[in-house]
Short mmCIF file of C-alpha atoms and ligand atoms in Angstrom, two decimals:
data_model
loop_
_atom_site.label_atom_id
_atom_site.label_comp_id
_atom_site.label_asym_id
_atom_site.label_seq_id
_atom_site.Cartn_x
_atom_site.Cartn_y
_atom_site.Cartn_z
CA MET A 1 3.22 15.41 -7.48
CA ASN A 2 4.76 13.00 -4.71
CA PHE A 3 3.57 9.21 -4.79
CA SER A 4 4.58 5.90 -3.36
CA LYS A 5 4.98 2.76 -5.24
CA MET A 6 3.78 -0.19 -3.28
CA HIS A 7 2.16 -3.86 -4.11
CA GLY A 8 0.10 -6.33 -2.18
CA LEU A 9 1.59 -9.87 -3.28
CA GLY A 10 2.87 -8.32 -6.44
CA ASN A 11 -0.46 -6.78 -7.12
CA ASP A 12 1.07 -3.28 -7.55
CA PHE A 13 -0.18 0.28 -6.90
CA MET A 14 0.78 4.03 -7.23
CA VAL A 15 -0.56 5.34 -4.14
CA ILE A 16 -0.91 9.29 -3.66
CA ASP A 17 -1.55 11.54 -0.68
CA SER A 18 -4.40 13.54 -1.73
CA ILE A 19 -4.99 15.28 1.53
CA THR A 20 -1.41 17.23 1.45
CA GLN A 21 -1.49 17.54 -2.04
CA ASN A 22 -4.41 18.99 -4.79
CA VAL A 23 -4.84 15.74 -6.73
CA HIS A 24 -7.28 15.85 -10.02
CA LEU A 25 -6.33 13.07 -12.29
CA SER A 26 -8.61 12.24 -15.73
CA PRO A 27 -9.00 8.87 -16.93
CA GLU A 28 -6.49 9.57 -19.52
CA THR A 29 -3.97 10.79 -17.29
CA ILE A 30 -4.19 7.73 -15.14
CA ARG A 31 -3.99 5.42 -18.07
CA ARG A 32 -0.83 7.32 -19.10
CA LEU A 33 0.44 6.96 -15.63
CA ALA A 34 -0.35 3.18 -15.69
CA ASP A 35 1.72 2.68 -18.47
CA ARG A 36 4.64 0.14 -17.70
CA HIS A 37 7.17 1.69 -20.36
CA THR A 38 6.50 5.56 -20.39
CA GLY A 39 4.77 6.05 -17.27
CA VAL A 40 5.15 4.87 -13.58
CA GLY A 41 3.39 1.48 -14.37
CA PHE A 42 0.44 0.03 -11.95
CA ASP A 43 -2.32 -2.29 -11.92
CA GLN A 44 -4.18 0.08 -9.89
CA LEU A 45 -3.89 3.86 -8.62
CA LEU A 46 -5.01 4.73 -5.05
CA LEU A 47 -6.14 8.15 -3.68
CA VAL A 48 -5.89 8.99 0.05
CA GLU A 49 -8.64 11.49 0.78
CA PRO A 50 -9.79 13.20 3.72
CA PRO A 51 -12.61 11.45 5.85
CA TYR A 52 -16.03 12.03 3.96
CA SER A 53 -17.72 11.69 7.72
CA PRO A 54 -16.59 12.29 11.09
CA ASP A 55 -16.92 8.87 12.06
CA THR A 56 -14.09 7.51 9.68
CA ASP A 57 -10.50 8.14 9.29
CA PHE A 58 -10.14 8.44 5.71
CA HIS A 59 -11.68 7.92 2.39
CA TYR A 60 -10.13 5.61 -0.08
CA ARG A 61 -10.64 6.08 -3.89
CA ILE A 62 -9.35 3.22 -6.51
CA PHE A 63 -8.95 3.62 -10.18
CA ASN A 64 -7.90 0.55 -12.54
CA ALA A 65 -5.08 0.95 -14.95
CA ASP A 66 -7.78 1.61 -17.94
CA GLY A 67 -8.61 4.86 -15.95
CA SER A 68 -11.82 3.48 -14.31
CA GLU A 69 -12.95 4.06 -10.97
CA VAL A 70 -13.88 0.95 -8.94
CA GLU A 71 -15.52 0.41 -5.59
CA GLN A 72 -13.14 -1.83 -3.88
CA CYS A 73 -9.22 -3.03 -3.71
CA GLY A 74 -8.67 -5.30 -1.05
CA ASN A 75 -4.64 -5.68 -1.68
CA GLY A 76 -4.71 -2.02 -1.93
CA ALA A 77 -6.41 -1.60 1.29
CA ARG A 78 -3.49 -3.07 2.98
CA CYS A 79 -0.87 -0.89 1.17
CA PHE A 80 -3.14 2.13 2.13
CA ALA A 81 -2.86 1.21 5.75
CA ARG A 82 0.59 1.22 5.65
CA PHE A 83 0.97 4.50 3.39
CA VAL A 84 -0.67 6.42 5.95
CA ILE A 85 1.33 5.67 8.80
CA LEU A 86 4.69 5.53 6.51
CA LYS A 87 3.82 9.22 5.54
CA GLY A 88 2.86 10.18 9.27
CA LEU A 89 -0.94 11.21 8.40
CA THR A 90 -1.91 8.81 11.54
CA LYS A 91 -0.53 7.08 14.34
CA LYS A 92 -3.64 4.87 14.43
CA ARG A 93 -3.19 1.07 14.20
CA VAL A 94 -6.89 0.74 13.48
CA LEU A 95 -8.43 2.69 10.61
CA LYS A 96 -12.19 3.19 9.50
CA VAL A 97 -11.97 3.97 5.95
CA SER A 98 -14.80 4.75 3.55
CA THR A 99 -14.98 3.69 -0.04
CA GLN A 100 -17.22 3.94 -2.87
CA LYS A 101 -19.70 1.10 -1.39
CA GLY A 102 -19.23 1.07 2.19
CA ILE A 103 -16.75 1.38 5.02
CA ILE A 104 -13.76 -1.03 5.53
CA ILE A 105 -11.44 -1.34 8.92
CA LEU A 106 -8.01 -1.92 8.49
CA THR A 107 -5.65 -3.34 11.45
CA ILE A 108 -2.03 -2.91 11.21
CA ASN A 109 -0.43 -5.89 13.15
CA PRO A 110 2.80 -5.58 14.84
CA ASN A 111 4.54 -7.54 12.09
CA ASP A 112 3.11 -5.18 9.73
CA THR A 113 0.67 -7.29 7.71
CA VAL A 114 -2.62 -5.60 7.52
CA ARG A 115 -6.00 -7.25 8.40
CA VAL A 116 -9.02 -6.03 6.78
CA ASP A 117 -12.73 -6.31 7.81
CA MET A 118 -13.84 -6.48 4.17
CA GLY A 119 -17.66 -6.35 5.22
CA GLU A 120 -20.03 -9.22 4.31
CA PRO A 121 -20.10 -10.71 0.71
CA CYS A 122 -23.27 -10.18 -1.28
CA PHE A 123 -24.70 -12.52 -3.58
CA GLU A 124 -27.93 -10.90 -4.95
CA PRO A 125 -27.62 -11.10 -8.62
CA ASN A 126 -29.08 -7.40 -8.82
CA LYS A 127 -26.31 -6.03 -6.45
CA VAL A 128 -23.45 -7.56 -8.10
CA PRO A 129 -24.55 -6.93 -10.69
CA PHE A 130 -25.01 -9.97 -12.85
CA LYS A 131 -28.23 -10.88 -14.74
CA ALA A 132 -30.12 -13.91 -13.34
CA ILE A 133 -33.79 -14.63 -12.79
CA LYS A 134 -33.05 -15.91 -9.46
CA GLU A 135 -30.02 -16.30 -6.75
CA GLU A 136 -28.32 -19.22 -7.34
CA LYS A 137 -25.19 -20.97 -5.89
CA THR A 138 -23.91 -21.72 -9.23
CA TYR A 139 -24.86 -20.34 -12.50
CA ILE A 140 -24.21 -21.24 -16.34
CA ILE A 141 -22.99 -18.67 -18.68
CA ARG A 142 -22.38 -19.61 -22.36
CA VAL A 143 -19.37 -18.00 -23.79
CA GLN A 144 -18.14 -18.86 -27.43
CA GLU A 145 -19.82 -22.42 -27.69
CA GLN A 146 -18.34 -23.15 -24.19
CA THR A 147 -20.76 -23.73 -21.34
CA ILE A 148 -19.08 -22.44 -17.79
CA LEU A 149 -20.34 -23.10 -14.34
CA CYS A 150 -19.63 -20.10 -12.19
CA GLY A 151 -20.53 -18.61 -8.84
CA VAL A 152 -20.98 -14.66 -8.42
CA ALA A 153 -20.18 -12.48 -5.58
CA SER A 154 -19.96 -8.88 -4.89
CA MET A 155 -17.19 -7.37 -2.46
CA GLY A 156 -18.39 -4.32 -3.16
CA ASN A 157 -16.92 -5.09 -7.04
CA PRO A 158 -18.44 -7.76 -9.07
CA HIS A 159 -16.76 -11.13 -9.13
CA CYS A 160 -17.35 -14.13 -11.42
CA VAL A 161 -15.76 -17.35 -9.75
CA ILE A 162 -14.91 -20.54 -11.59
CA GLN A 163 -13.76 -23.81 -9.95
CA VAL A 164 -11.17 -25.21 -12.27
CA ASP A 165 -8.89 -28.49 -11.81
CA ASP A 166 -5.57 -26.91 -12.45
CA VAL A 167 -4.89 -23.13 -12.28
CA MET A 168 -1.74 -23.64 -14.28
CA THR A 169 -3.80 -25.16 -17.25
CA ALA A 170 -6.79 -22.79 -16.91
CA ASN A 171 -7.76 -20.85 -19.70
CA VAL A 172 -7.12 -17.36 -18.05
CA THR A 173 -6.05 -15.72 -20.97
CA THR A 174 -8.88 -16.60 -23.35
CA LEU A 175 -11.66 -16.81 -20.76
CA GLY A 176 -10.80 -14.00 -18.84
CA PRO A 177 -11.51 -10.94 -21.12
CA LEU A 178 -14.54 -12.74 -22.68
CA LEU A 179 -16.27 -13.46 -19.31
CA GLU A 180 -14.98 -9.95 -18.07
CA SER A 181 -17.29 -8.17 -20.83
CA HIS A 182 -19.90 -10.71 -20.78
CA GLU A 183 -23.34 -8.93 -21.37
CA ARG A 184 -24.31 -10.57 -17.80
CA PHE A 185 -22.06 -8.51 -16.37
CA PRO A 186 -23.73 -5.10 -16.73
CA GLU A 187 -20.64 -3.38 -15.06
CA LYS A 188 -18.24 -6.24 -16.22
CA ALA A 189 -16.51 -8.53 -13.41
CA ASN A 190 -13.39 -9.68 -12.25
CA ILE A 191 -12.87 -13.22 -13.05
CA GLY A 192 -11.34 -15.99 -10.58
CA PHE A 193 -10.24 -19.17 -11.62
CA MET A 194 -10.05 -21.48 -8.43
CA GLN A 195 -8.78 -24.81 -7.67
CA VAL A 196 -9.78 -26.28 -4.39
CA VAL A 197 -6.84 -28.19 -2.91
CA ASP A 198 -8.92 -29.07 0.32
CA ARG A 199 -11.20 -27.43 2.59
CA ASN A 200 -8.82 -24.89 3.97
CA ASN A 201 -6.60 -24.19 0.86
CA ILE A 202 -7.27 -23.15 -2.64
CA ARG A 203 -4.95 -21.79 -5.51
CA LEU A 204 -6.37 -18.89 -7.44
CA ARG A 205 -5.60 -16.74 -10.31
CA VAL A 206 -7.63 -13.68 -11.12
CA PHE A 207 -8.10 -11.73 -14.46
CA GLU A 208 -8.94 -8.61 -13.27
CA ARG A 209 -11.67 -5.93 -14.68
CA GLY A 210 -9.96 -3.03 -16.07
CA ALA A 211 -6.22 -4.42 -15.49
CA GLY A 212 -6.03 -7.99 -16.83
CA GLU A 213 -4.31 -10.83 -14.84
CA THR A 214 -2.54 -9.70 -11.82
CA LYS A 215 -0.45 -11.49 -9.55
CA ALA A 216 -3.05 -11.12 -6.66
CA CYS A 217 -6.31 -9.90 -5.83
CA GLY A 218 -7.55 -9.33 -2.65
CA THR A 219 -11.05 -9.03 -3.39
CA GLY A 220 -10.99 -11.95 -5.61
CA ALA A 221 -9.55 -14.32 -3.07
CA CYS A 222 -12.27 -12.72 -0.76
CA ALA A 223 -14.96 -13.66 -3.43
CA ALA A 224 -13.55 -16.83 -4.00
CA VAL A 225 -13.78 -18.20 -0.68
CA ALA A 226 -17.08 -16.80 -0.07
CA VAL A 227 -18.37 -18.73 -3.15
CA GLY A 228 -16.65 -21.88 -2.14
CA ILE A 229 -18.09 -21.66 1.42
CA ARG A 230 -21.59 -21.27 -0.06
CA GLN A 231 -21.03 -24.03 -2.53
CA GLY A 232 -20.11 -26.42 0.58
CA LEU A 233 -16.59 -26.73 -0.75
CA LEU A 234 -14.55 -24.98 1.86
CA ALA A 235 -14.21 -24.34 5.67
CA GLU A 236 -14.40 -20.88 7.36
CA LYS A 237 -10.46 -20.15 7.45
CA VAL A 238 -8.99 -20.70 4.00
CA LYS A 239 -5.39 -20.02 2.56
CA VAL A 240 -5.47 -18.73 -0.59
CA ASN A 241 -2.55 -19.21 -2.83
CA LEU A 242 -1.91 -16.67 -5.64
CA PRO A 243 0.66 -16.26 -8.11
CA GLY A 244 2.26 -13.56 -5.95
CA GLY A 245 1.83 -15.00 -2.32
CA GLU A 246 -0.59 -16.14 0.34
CA LEU A 247 -3.71 -14.41 1.90
CA LEU A 248 -5.55 -15.70 4.76
CA ILE A 249 -9.46 -15.29 4.13
CA GLU A 250 -12.06 -15.88 7.15
CA TRP A 251 -15.70 -16.04 6.76
CA GLN A 252 -18.31 -17.50 9.17
CA GLY A 253 -21.16 -17.42 6.64
CA ASN A 254 -24.03 -14.89 6.02
CA CYS A 255 -24.56 -11.85 8.22
CA PHE A 256 -20.96 -11.78 9.30
CA SER A 257 -17.93 -9.74 8.03
CA LEU A 258 -15.15 -11.65 5.98
CA PHE A 259 -11.65 -10.83 6.98
CA MET A 260 -8.46 -10.95 4.83
CA THR A 261 -4.94 -10.67 6.23
CA GLY A 262 -1.66 -10.44 4.26
CA SER A 263 1.40 -8.47 3.40
CA ALA A 264 1.62 -4.57 2.01
CA THR A 265 5.04 -3.70 0.56
CA HIS A 266 6.51 -0.30 0.20
CA VAL A 267 8.91 -0.27 -2.81
CA TYR A 268 10.15 3.22 -3.49
CA ASP A 269 8.77 6.94 -3.14
CA GLY A 270 8.71 9.21 -6.34
CA PHE A 271 7.72 12.26 -7.57
CA ILE A 272 6.57 13.06 -10.84
CA SER A 273 5.41 16.33 -13.05
CA LEU A 274 2.08 16.14 -14.75
N1 LIG B 1 -10.03 -4.82 -10.91
C1 LIG B 1 -10.73 -4.45 -9.72
C2 LIG B 1 -10.25 -3.45 -8.78
C3 LIG B 1 -9.03 -3.63 -8.18
C4 LIG B 1 -8.98 -5.13 -7.12
C5 LIG B 1 -8.08 -6.08 -7.11
N2 LIG B 1 -6.60 -5.47 -6.96
C6 LIG B 1 -8.10 -6.30 -5.17
O1 LIG B 1 -6.65 -6.42 -4.45
O2 LIG B 1 -9.19 -6.31 -4.74
C7 LIG B 1 -12.35 -4.09 -10.08
O3 LIG B 1 -12.39 -3.53 -11.04
O4 LIG B 1 -13.27 -4.12 -9.33
#
C-alpha cells in the first residue's frame, strides 16, 4: 500500500489514497502502523476517499494512533489538501470535503499554506458532548481533589480548554489523561492548555484524545480561540503559538465560520505491505 508521511506543525500523519487503492484497515492494523518503532509512526492516519455526495470533491476520514475513528482533524485537513494536489487527484485549489461531522472548505494559497473553513464551533454541552446541567462559558470539573475551570467546545470533535499562567509549567502530562477520559466527557476529549499573551496571541499545548500530547492540534487551536473569544479574553483574529509552530485563527463569533490558516509539509512517500 502506497502512502505519504506528512505533518502540520509537527502533528504527523500517514496519508493514504483510498481512491486508486482498495484500503480496509482494522483498528489493530492502525495501531500497529502508528507504532514509532515497529511501524510507520504517526499521531493520526488520514484516508482520502471518493466524494460521498455530488456537491463535494472528496471524503476525509481520520483515525487516531489508538485506532479510534474521529470526526475532525484540522492539521490533517491542510495536509489532505496538499496531498490530493501532489498526487494529481485534483487540480482545484479550493476543495469541498466531507468528514464524519460536516463539510469543510480547503483553500490552497499560492505559498502552499492552506486556509480551512472549519465551520462554526458548537458550545451546546450535549453536542460536544459534555455532561452539564446547562450551557456555560466556564465550567468546574473536579479531578483528583483539584478544581479545574474550563470551557468546552466542539469543532466536530470534543475539546476542553483550560486557561493556565504558563504553558511550559502546565500539568499537561498528569491532567491531560485524567481529563481526556473524565466521566463528564462521554466520548472522551482533547484537552487544551491555553496561556493568553494578549487579545491577539495565545500559547497552547494540547493533550489529544487517542494520541497524547502532540506538537500541534488544529481543532485544538480553533477550540481554544473560540472559548477564549466567548469568555471575552480574545479578539477575532488570534495567532496561536504551539510547540510545533504557529496557526492563525479567525472567528467573528456565533453563526459565522471559524477559519484556520497554516502550513502542511510533505516528508516522504512510502510503500508498506500489510
Ligand atoms: N485527537 C483528535 C483528532 C485529531 C485532531 C488534531 N490532530 C487536529 O489537528 O485537529 C480527536 O480525537 O478528536
